[in-house]
Amino acid sequence: MQTVVSETRGPVALSAFSRVTVAPLVRGAVSFTPEGFLGSWQTLNTNKTIPHCIDQLEASGVIDNFRRVTGESDAPFRGFPFADSDAYKVLEAIAWEVGRTGTTDYDEFTDFMIGLIARVQADDGYINTWVQGGESPDRPLTAMRWSHELYCLGHLIQAAVAFSRAAGRRDLLELTIRYVDLVERELGFEGRGDVDGHPEIETALIELWRETNEQRFLALAGRFIDERGHKTVGQDRLGYEYFLDHEPIREVTEATGHAVRQLYLAAGAADLEIEQPDPALEGALQRIWDSVHHQKMYITGGLGSRHRDESFGDPYELPPDRAYSETCAAIANFMWNWRMLLRSGQSRFADEMERGLYNAIAASTALSGTEFFYANPLQLREGHRSEENAPAGRTSWYSCACCPPNLARLIASIDTYAATRDERGVQVHLYGSASIALTDGPDAPRALVRTDYPWDGRVAVSLDQPLPVELRLRVPGWTTGYTVLVDGAPAHPTVEGGYLVFPARSVVHSVELDLDLRPVIEHPHPRLDASRGAVAVRRGPIVYCLEQDDLPEGVHAQDVYLPETAALEVAPAPEGLDTPALSARGAAVRDSSDCPIYSTDPGLPAERELDAVTLVPYFRWGNRRQAAMRVWIPTR
């Protein structure tokens, strides 16, 4: 089937009833240029990551799991019960890439995969290869604590909606709705009211409502959100908190449980509140947001401090060396903050999108585009014992392969998160070299953005006609200062809600925003015990780290000190990397390899000065070899 590109909406579209402050732009309104950071990431995604994911669906057995249901394969089931979701996320990534570039490179795979899903679908609409293939002892939709049946359906819905919006293709959408019809009959208002052990269906159903205008999908999403928290998933060794089924969301006071589950549920609740304003739900979302971003988030935007249950810990429980910080959690937080930004128009949500994107999310993908982190620690010790979901280096795939396809679908659609609109004009949230449509229509005037962000704070916006609508540019919360030129002359525009405001007709040719990108030293909260007595280094939105590769022979990363008064300077990229580094002067080091693990002697081994210590962007660590790394560096 030949795909058809249409100018339509991205992953989050709004209904006629949505209550938001700003709205997503039409897909295609923002186009990143390949030479910029975000544009080059999209190019890597389409050239390397998406094809790699397709190959791995075959190699890992995901596609064979579908074939065995139809009798086309006699291979055993491989992977986790929710392996189907990997295929759906890859399909979603393909759909957004088709919508972005019009590529036909994936048509053959798309036709094959959608046809295979259609053949797997049961007469009543059900689709799940783990259950249909005889691996589950339970009947469909009867043991959802661990089956992830609705989680998988959620990702199928999102893939189907993506193809409908981005490629004008509705065959996947039609078969998906048949499955949703079954779920509505079994679990909806006339059904049992059970919830899935893994939230995700909620935000997907709301997007399905936005795509089809069928109110019942919104109602079903609301039911799943309302039913969660009443301990219907059944007791488990990990506890009800793990499944976010411990208390109704409107009563929740802090982020808890499995980090990805918490953040997907929050995103779905934000979608619901956008469509059906609810003060109790709004208050809960703000409490959860404050808990996440003020007490339980790593400086990199990573989330989830416990390996055992991939969960949030206690407030300020953020060990850097045992950080789980799952890639999917950072992606889920990005998606949730996007919805919070749409609701409020407040720049703090865009700030957190940027923090996660340039650090925890970007770190997940190697320079090759074909190797990935699942967990993202902030410190790797020498001699680290590699674990499957916490390896010493990136790997090409995982038995639980949720993260690589999730990255693929996010980056394929990242242009849709860069800017928004309201009745006055356009707001720019994520900076990158791009072309941005300022109004609707095929002949809309466009703003041309040129920047080497995040390595350079200069963001130059040029116009081919006087500014036709209001333009707002985000002032990142991390900056200590900025200057503005309008048509080449110094200007002092109004700042509202964290955005510089340029009224319509106030600019003839250009705006130049120059953000202060001087590197700074960050200190942990006094209660963040695991990093007490240490500092981190940041330049703009980029968090830096120390890698063993950049230290002189005989100097160990675990022994390096960084005085709080250390002078920081920008340095060229070390060999093997592609981004600017920082050089920290005044660092001291001691060799502690022969020290007793405990001692009554308060003295420390002799120190020696280092001429300079090189720090590299955290998101590029581990690209040269598997070696020691740390973000938080002791001050003495």
mmCIF file of C-alpha atoms in Angstrom, residues 173-399:
data_model
loop_
_atom_site.group_PDB
_atom_site.id
_atom_site.type_symbol
_atom_site.label_atom_id
_atom_site.label_comp_id
_atom_site.label_asym_id
_atom_site.label_seq_id
_atom_site.Cartn_x
_atom_site.Cartn_y
_atom_site.Cartn_z
ATOM 1 C CA LEU A 173 -6.902 2.248 12.947
ATOM 2 C CA GLU A 174 -9.957 0.266 11.852
ATOM 3 C CA LEU A 175 -8.704 -3.058 13.182
ATOM 4 C CA THR A 176 -7.509 -1.379 16.386
ATOM 5 C CA ILE A 177 -10.969 0.052 17.047
ATOM 6 C CA ARG A 178 -12.370 -3.493 16.826
ATOM 7 C CA TYR A 179 -10.065 -4.441 19.704
ATOM 8 C CA VAL A 180 -11.077 -1.355 21.685
ATOM 9 C CA ASP A 181 -14.727 -2.295 21.143
ATOM 10 C CA LEU A 182 -14.009 -5.651 22.803
ATOM 11 C CA VAL A 183 -12.286 -3.979 25.742
ATOM 12 C CA GLU A 184 -15.206 -1.612 26.142
ATOM 13 C CA ARG A 185 -17.618 -4.554 26.274
ATOM 14 C CA GLU A 186 -15.490 -6.549 28.718
ATOM 15 C CA LEU A 187 -14.115 -3.820 30.972
ATOM 16 C CA GLY A 188 -16.123 -0.692 30.300
ATOM 17 C CA PHE A 189 -19.223 0.659 31.965
ATOM 18 C CA GLU A 190 -21.111 -2.606 31.599
ATOM 19 C CA GLY A 191 -17.994 -4.691 32.292
ATOM 20 C CA ARG A 192 -15.852 -5.614 35.277
ATOM 21 C CA GLY A 193 -14.008 -2.326 35.723
ATOM 22 C CA ASP A 194 -10.555 -3.917 36.078
ATOM 23 C CA VAL A 195 -7.374 -1.994 35.247
ATOM 24 C CA ASP A 196 -4.146 -3.079 33.610
ATOM 25 C CA GLY A 197 -1.021 -3.473 35.735
ATOM 26 C CA HIS A 198 0.789 -0.954 33.509
ATOM 27 C CA PRO A 199 -0.857 2.403 32.713
ATOM 28 C CA GLU A 200 -0.585 3.548 29.085
ATOM 29 C CA ILE A 201 -4.007 2.839 27.629
ATOM 30 C CA GLU A 202 -5.391 6.029 29.166
ATOM 31 C CA THR A 203 -3.556 8.604 27.111
ATOM 32 C CA ALA A 204 -3.875 6.422 23.992
ATOM 33 C CA LEU A 205 -7.665 6.241 24.304
ATOM 34 C CA ILE A 206 -7.892 10.000 24.686
ATOM 35 C CA GLU A 207 -5.859 10.434 21.511
ATOM 36 C CA LEU A 208 -8.203 7.968 19.800
ATOM 37 C CA TRP A 209 -11.142 10.139 20.898
ATOM 38 C CA ARG A 210 -9.396 13.191 19.489
ATOM 39 C CA GLU A 211 -8.833 11.391 16.192
ATOM 40 C CA THR A 212 -12.328 9.921 15.775
ATOM 41 C CA ASN A 213 -14.572 12.257 17.816
ATOM 42 C CA GLU A 214 -16.166 9.184 19.396
ATOM 43 C CA GLN A 215 -16.983 10.249 22.941
ATOM 44 C CA ARG A 216 -16.995 6.662 24.221
ATOM 45 C CA PHE A 217 -13.204 6.453 23.939
ATOM 46 C CA LEU A 218 -12.797 9.468 26.212
ATOM 47 C CA ALA A 219 -15.296 7.954 28.637
ATOM 48 C CA LEU A 220 -13.410 4.644 28.673
ATOM 49 C CA ALA A 221 -10.121 6.436 29.390
ATOM 50 C CA GLY A 222 -11.773 8.300 32.236
ATOM 51 C CA ARG A 223 -13.112 5.050 33.655
ATOM 52 C CA PHE A 224 -9.664 3.448 33.673
ATOM 53 C CA ILE A 225 -8.213 6.490 35.445
ATOM 54 C CA ASP A 226 -11.053 6.531 37.984
ATOM 55 C CA GLU A 227 -10.880 2.768 38.618
ATOM 56 C CA ARG A 228 -7.145 2.767 39.285
ATOM 57 C CA GLY A 229 -6.231 3.053 42.933
ATOM 58 C CA HIS A 230 -8.826 0.628 44.278
ATOM 59 C CA LYS A 231 -6.508 -2.400 44.439
ATOM 60 C CA THR A 232 -8.171 -4.311 41.650
ATOM 61 C CA VAL A 233 -4.914 -5.604 40.144
ATOM 62 C CA GLY A 234 -4.466 -8.018 43.055
ATOM 63 C CA GLN A 235 -1.763 -8.254 45.697
ATOM 64 C CA ASP A 236 1.796 -8.817 44.544
ATOM 65 C CA ARG A 237 5.215 -9.007 46.181
ATOM 66 C CA LEU A 238 5.976 -5.548 44.763
ATOM 67 C CA GLY A 239 2.919 -4.016 46.382
ATOM 68 C CA TYR A 240 0.034 -1.983 45.028
ATOM 69 C CA GLU A 241 2.222 1.132 44.807
ATOM 70 C CA TYR A 242 4.287 -0.518 42.089
ATOM 71 C CA PHE A 243 1.201 -0.704 39.860
ATOM 72 C CA LEU A 244 -0.091 2.743 40.893
ATOM 73 C CA ASP A 245 -3.160 0.960 42.241
ATOM 74 C CA HIS A 246 -2.649 1.864 45.905
ATOM 75 C CA GLU A 247 -4.915 4.930 46.045
ATOM 76 C CA PRO A 248 -7.051 6.959 43.616
ATOM 77 C CA ILE A 249 -4.984 9.468 41.690
ATOM 78 C CA ARG A 250 -6.975 12.435 43.007
ATOM 79 C CA GLU A 251 -5.811 11.544 46.526
ATOM 80 C CA VAL A 252 -2.145 10.971 45.694
ATOM 81 C CA THR A 253 0.334 13.243 47.488
ATOM 82 C CA GLU A 254 3.649 12.177 45.931
ATOM 83 C CA ALA A 255 5.185 10.274 43.032
ATOM 84 C CA THR A 256 5.662 6.635 43.901
ATOM 85 C CA GLY A 257 5.948 3.160 42.453
ATOM 86 C CA HIS A 258 7.302 2.101 39.076
ATOM 87 C CA ALA A 259 8.531 5.323 37.485
ATOM 88 C CA VAL A 260 7.320 4.689 33.935
ATOM 89 C CA ARG A 261 3.892 3.593 35.165
ATOM 90 C CA GLN A 262 3.590 6.721 37.328
ATOM 91 C CA LEU A 263 4.546 9.071 34.523
ATOM 92 C CA TYR A 264 2.360 7.446 31.853
ATOM 93 C CA LEU A 265 -0.567 7.608 34.269
ATOM 94 C CA ALA A 266 0.167 11.273 34.951
ATOM 95 C CA ALA A 267 0.258 11.974 31.208
ATOM 96 C CA GLY A 268 -3.096 10.262 30.762
ATOM 97 C CA ALA A 269 -4.583 12.141 33.702
ATOM 98 C CA ALA A 270 -3.300 15.422 32.231
ATOM 99 C CA ASP A 271 -4.974 14.557 28.925
ATOM 100 C CA LEU A 272 -8.222 13.813 30.730
ATOM 101 C CA GLU A 273 -8.062 17.057 32.721
ATOM 102 C CA ILE A 274 -7.490 18.977 29.492
ATOM 103 C CA GLU A 275 -10.693 17.510 28.080
ATOM 104 C CA GLN A 276 -12.735 17.482 31.299
ATOM 105 C CA PRO A 277 -11.513 20.164 33.742
ATOM 106 C CA ASP A 278 -11.377 18.771 37.255
ATOM 107 C CA PRO A 279 -9.917 20.782 40.174
ATOM 108 C CA ALA A 280 -9.195 17.623 42.188
ATOM 109 C CA LEU A 281 -7.295 16.052 39.310
ATOM 110 C CA GLU A 282 -5.484 19.305 38.579
ATOM 111 C CA GLY A 283 -4.358 19.513 42.211
ATOM 112 C CA ALA A 284 -3.117 15.932 42.183
ATOM 113 C CA LEU A 285 -1.135 16.515 38.994
ATOM 114 C CA GLN A 286 0.573 19.518 40.567
ATOM 115 C CA ARG A 287 1.414 17.555 43.725
ATOM 116 C CA ILE A 288 2.885 14.696 41.706
ATOM 117 C CA TRP A 289 4.805 17.144 39.515
ATOM 118 C CA ASP A 290 6.296 18.896 42.527
ATOM 119 C CA SER A 291 7.244 15.559 44.083
ATOM 120 C CA VAL A 292 8.959 14.400 40.904
ATOM 121 C CA HIS A 293 10.810 17.569 39.989
ATOM 122 C CA HIS A 294 11.641 18.950 43.423
ATOM 123 C CA GLN A 295 12.459 15.772 45.354
ATOM 124 C CA LYS A 296 12.854 12.685 43.166
ATOM 125 C CA MET A 297 14.569 13.696 39.929
ATOM 126 C CA TYR A 298 18.234 13.385 39.039
ATOM 127 C CA ILE A 299 20.045 16.471 37.771
ATOM 128 C CA THR A 300 20.043 14.839 34.322
ATOM 129 C CA GLY A 301 16.255 14.573 34.266
ATOM 130 C CA GLY A 302 16.547 10.856 35.030
ATOM 131 C CA LEU A 303 13.768 9.292 37.109
ATOM 132 C CA GLY A 304 13.640 6.153 39.207
ATOM 133 C CA SER A 305 16.257 5.460 41.861
ATOM 134 C CA ARG A 306 15.601 1.799 42.653
ATOM 135 C CA HIS A 307 16.591 -1.232 40.580
ATOM 136 C CA ARG A 308 14.390 -3.752 42.359
ATOM 137 C CA ASP A 309 11.109 -2.371 41.104
ATOM 138 C CA GLU A 310 12.294 0.335 38.665
ATOM 139 C CA SER A 311 10.687 2.806 41.009
ATOM 140 C CA PHE A 312 10.846 6.191 42.642
ATOM 141 C CA GLY A 313 12.447 6.108 46.068
ATOM 142 C CA ASP A 314 11.937 8.308 49.082
ATOM 143 C CA PRO A 315 12.342 12.080 48.756
ATOM 144 C CA TYR A 316 16.004 12.872 47.977
ATOM 145 C CA GLU A 317 16.875 9.176 47.612
ATOM 146 C CA LEU A 318 18.982 9.681 44.502
ATOM 147 C CA PRO A 319 22.136 7.540 44.582
ATOM 148 C CA PRO A 320 24.200 8.384 41.488
ATOM 149 C CA ASP A 321 25.954 5.013 41.195
ATOM 150 C CA ARG A 322 22.757 2.989 41.637
ATOM 151 C CA ALA A 323 20.506 5.291 39.636
ATOM 152 C CA TYR A 324 18.107 3.222 37.591
ATOM 153 C CA SER A 325 16.874 6.221 35.645
ATOM 154 C CA GLU A 326 15.215 4.154 32.942
ATOM 155 C CA THR A 327 15.227 5.701 29.479
ATOM 156 C CA CYS A 328 11.478 5.145 29.126
ATOM 157 C CA ALA A 329 10.875 7.090 32.353
ATOM 158 C CA ALA A 330 12.670 10.153 30.965
ATOM 159 C CA ILE A 331 10.663 9.851 27.742
ATOM 160 C CA ALA A 332 7.411 9.505 29.690
ATOM 161 C CA ASN A 333 8.296 12.600 31.720
ATOM 162 C CA PHE A 334 8.977 14.521 28.519
ATOM 163 C CA MET A 335 5.524 13.541 27.250
ATOM 164 C CA TRP A 336 3.858 14.461 30.533
ATOM 165 C CA ASN A 337 5.563 17.866 30.703
ATOM 166 C CA TRP A 338 4.430 18.553 27.140
ATOM 167 C CA ARG A 339 0.817 18.108 28.235
ATOM 168 C CA MET A 340 1.389 20.280 31.293
ATOM 169 C CA LEU A 341 2.890 22.930 29.015
ATOM 170 C CA LEU A 342 -0.157 22.856 26.756
ATOM 171 C CA ARG A 343 -2.432 23.237 29.784
ATOM 172 C CA SER A 344 -0.585 26.158 31.315
ATOM 173 C CA GLY A 345 1.773 27.758 28.814
ATOM 174 C CA GLN A 346 4.366 27.955 31.625
ATOM 175 C CA SER A 347 8.020 27.746 30.666
ATOM 176 C CA ARG A 348 8.966 25.536 33.645
ATOM 177 C CA PHE A 349 7.453 22.567 31.847
ATOM 178 C CA ALA A 350 9.476 23.283 28.705
ATOM 179 C CA ASP A 351 12.562 23.619 30.928
ATOM 180 C CA GLU A 352 12.032 20.068 32.187
ATOM 181 C CA MET A 353 11.400 18.759 28.685
ATOM 182 C CA GLU A 354 14.735 20.267 27.684
ATOM 183 C CA ARG A 355 16.590 18.933 30.733
ATOM 184 C CA GLY A 356 15.474 15.372 30.064
ATOM 185 C CA LEU A 357 15.925 15.565 26.298
ATOM 186 C CA TYR A 358 19.531 16.801 26.347
ATOM 187 C CA ASN A 359 20.686 14.583 29.190
ATOM 188 C CA ALA A 360 18.842 11.426 30.281
ATOM 189 C CA ILE A 361 17.181 10.828 26.900
ATOM 190 C CA ALA A 362 20.126 11.787 24.714
ATOM 191 C CA ALA A 363 22.475 9.624 26.788
ATOM 192 C CA SER A 364 20.440 6.575 25.873
ATOM 193 C CA THR A 365 21.633 6.451 22.260
ATOM 194 C CA ALA A 366 25.194 5.862 21.102
ATOM 195 C CA LEU A 367 26.842 7.900 18.368
ATOM 196 C CA SER A 368 26.125 4.948 16.081
ATOM 197 C CA GLY A 369 22.376 5.207 16.617
ATOM 198 C CA THR A 370 22.209 1.433 17.074
ATOM 199 C CA GLU A 371 23.243 0.893 20.701
ATOM 200 C CA PHE A 372 21.307 2.012 23.754
ATOM 201 C CA PHE A 373 21.186 2.340 27.513
ATOM 202 C CA TYR A 374 18.188 0.998 29.416
ATOM 203 C CA ALA A 375 19.310 2.372 32.786
ATOM 204 C CA ASN A 376 21.246 5.627 32.976
ATOM 205 C CA PRO A 377 23.473 5.821 36.067
ATOM 206 C CA LEU A 378 25.249 9.025 37.030
ATOM 207 C CA GLN A 379 28.334 7.153 38.142
ATOM 208 C CA LEU A 380 30.059 4.022 36.895
ATOM 209 C CA ARG A 381 32.764 2.581 39.107
ATOM 210 C CA GLU A 382 35.872 0.837 37.924
ATOM 211 C CA GLY A 383 35.205 -2.878 37.650
ATOM 212 C CA HIS A 384 31.426 -2.432 37.467
ATOM 213 C CA ARG A 385 29.658 -5.788 37.238
ATOM 214 C CA SER A 386 27.443 -5.483 34.197
ATOM 215 C CA GLU A 387 23.756 -6.347 34.526
ATOM 216 C CA GLU A 388 21.324 -6.941 31.669
ATOM 217 C CA ASN A 389 19.338 -3.760 32.284
ATOM 218 C CA ALA A 390 22.270 -1.872 33.790
ATOM 219 C CA PRO A 391 25.274 -2.737 31.643
ATOM 220 C CA ALA A 392 28.642 -1.041 31.718
ATOM 221 C CA GLY A 393 28.012 0.109 28.153
ATOM 222 C CA ARG A 394 25.227 0.468 25.638
ATOM 223 C CA THR A 395 23.903 -2.662 23.945
ATOM 224 C CA SER A 396 22.093 -3.197 20.658
ATOM 225 C CA TRP A 397 18.892 -4.611 22.214
ATOM 226 C CA TYR A 398 17.387 -5.935 25.432
ATOM 227 C CA SER A 399 15.172 -8.860 26.340
#
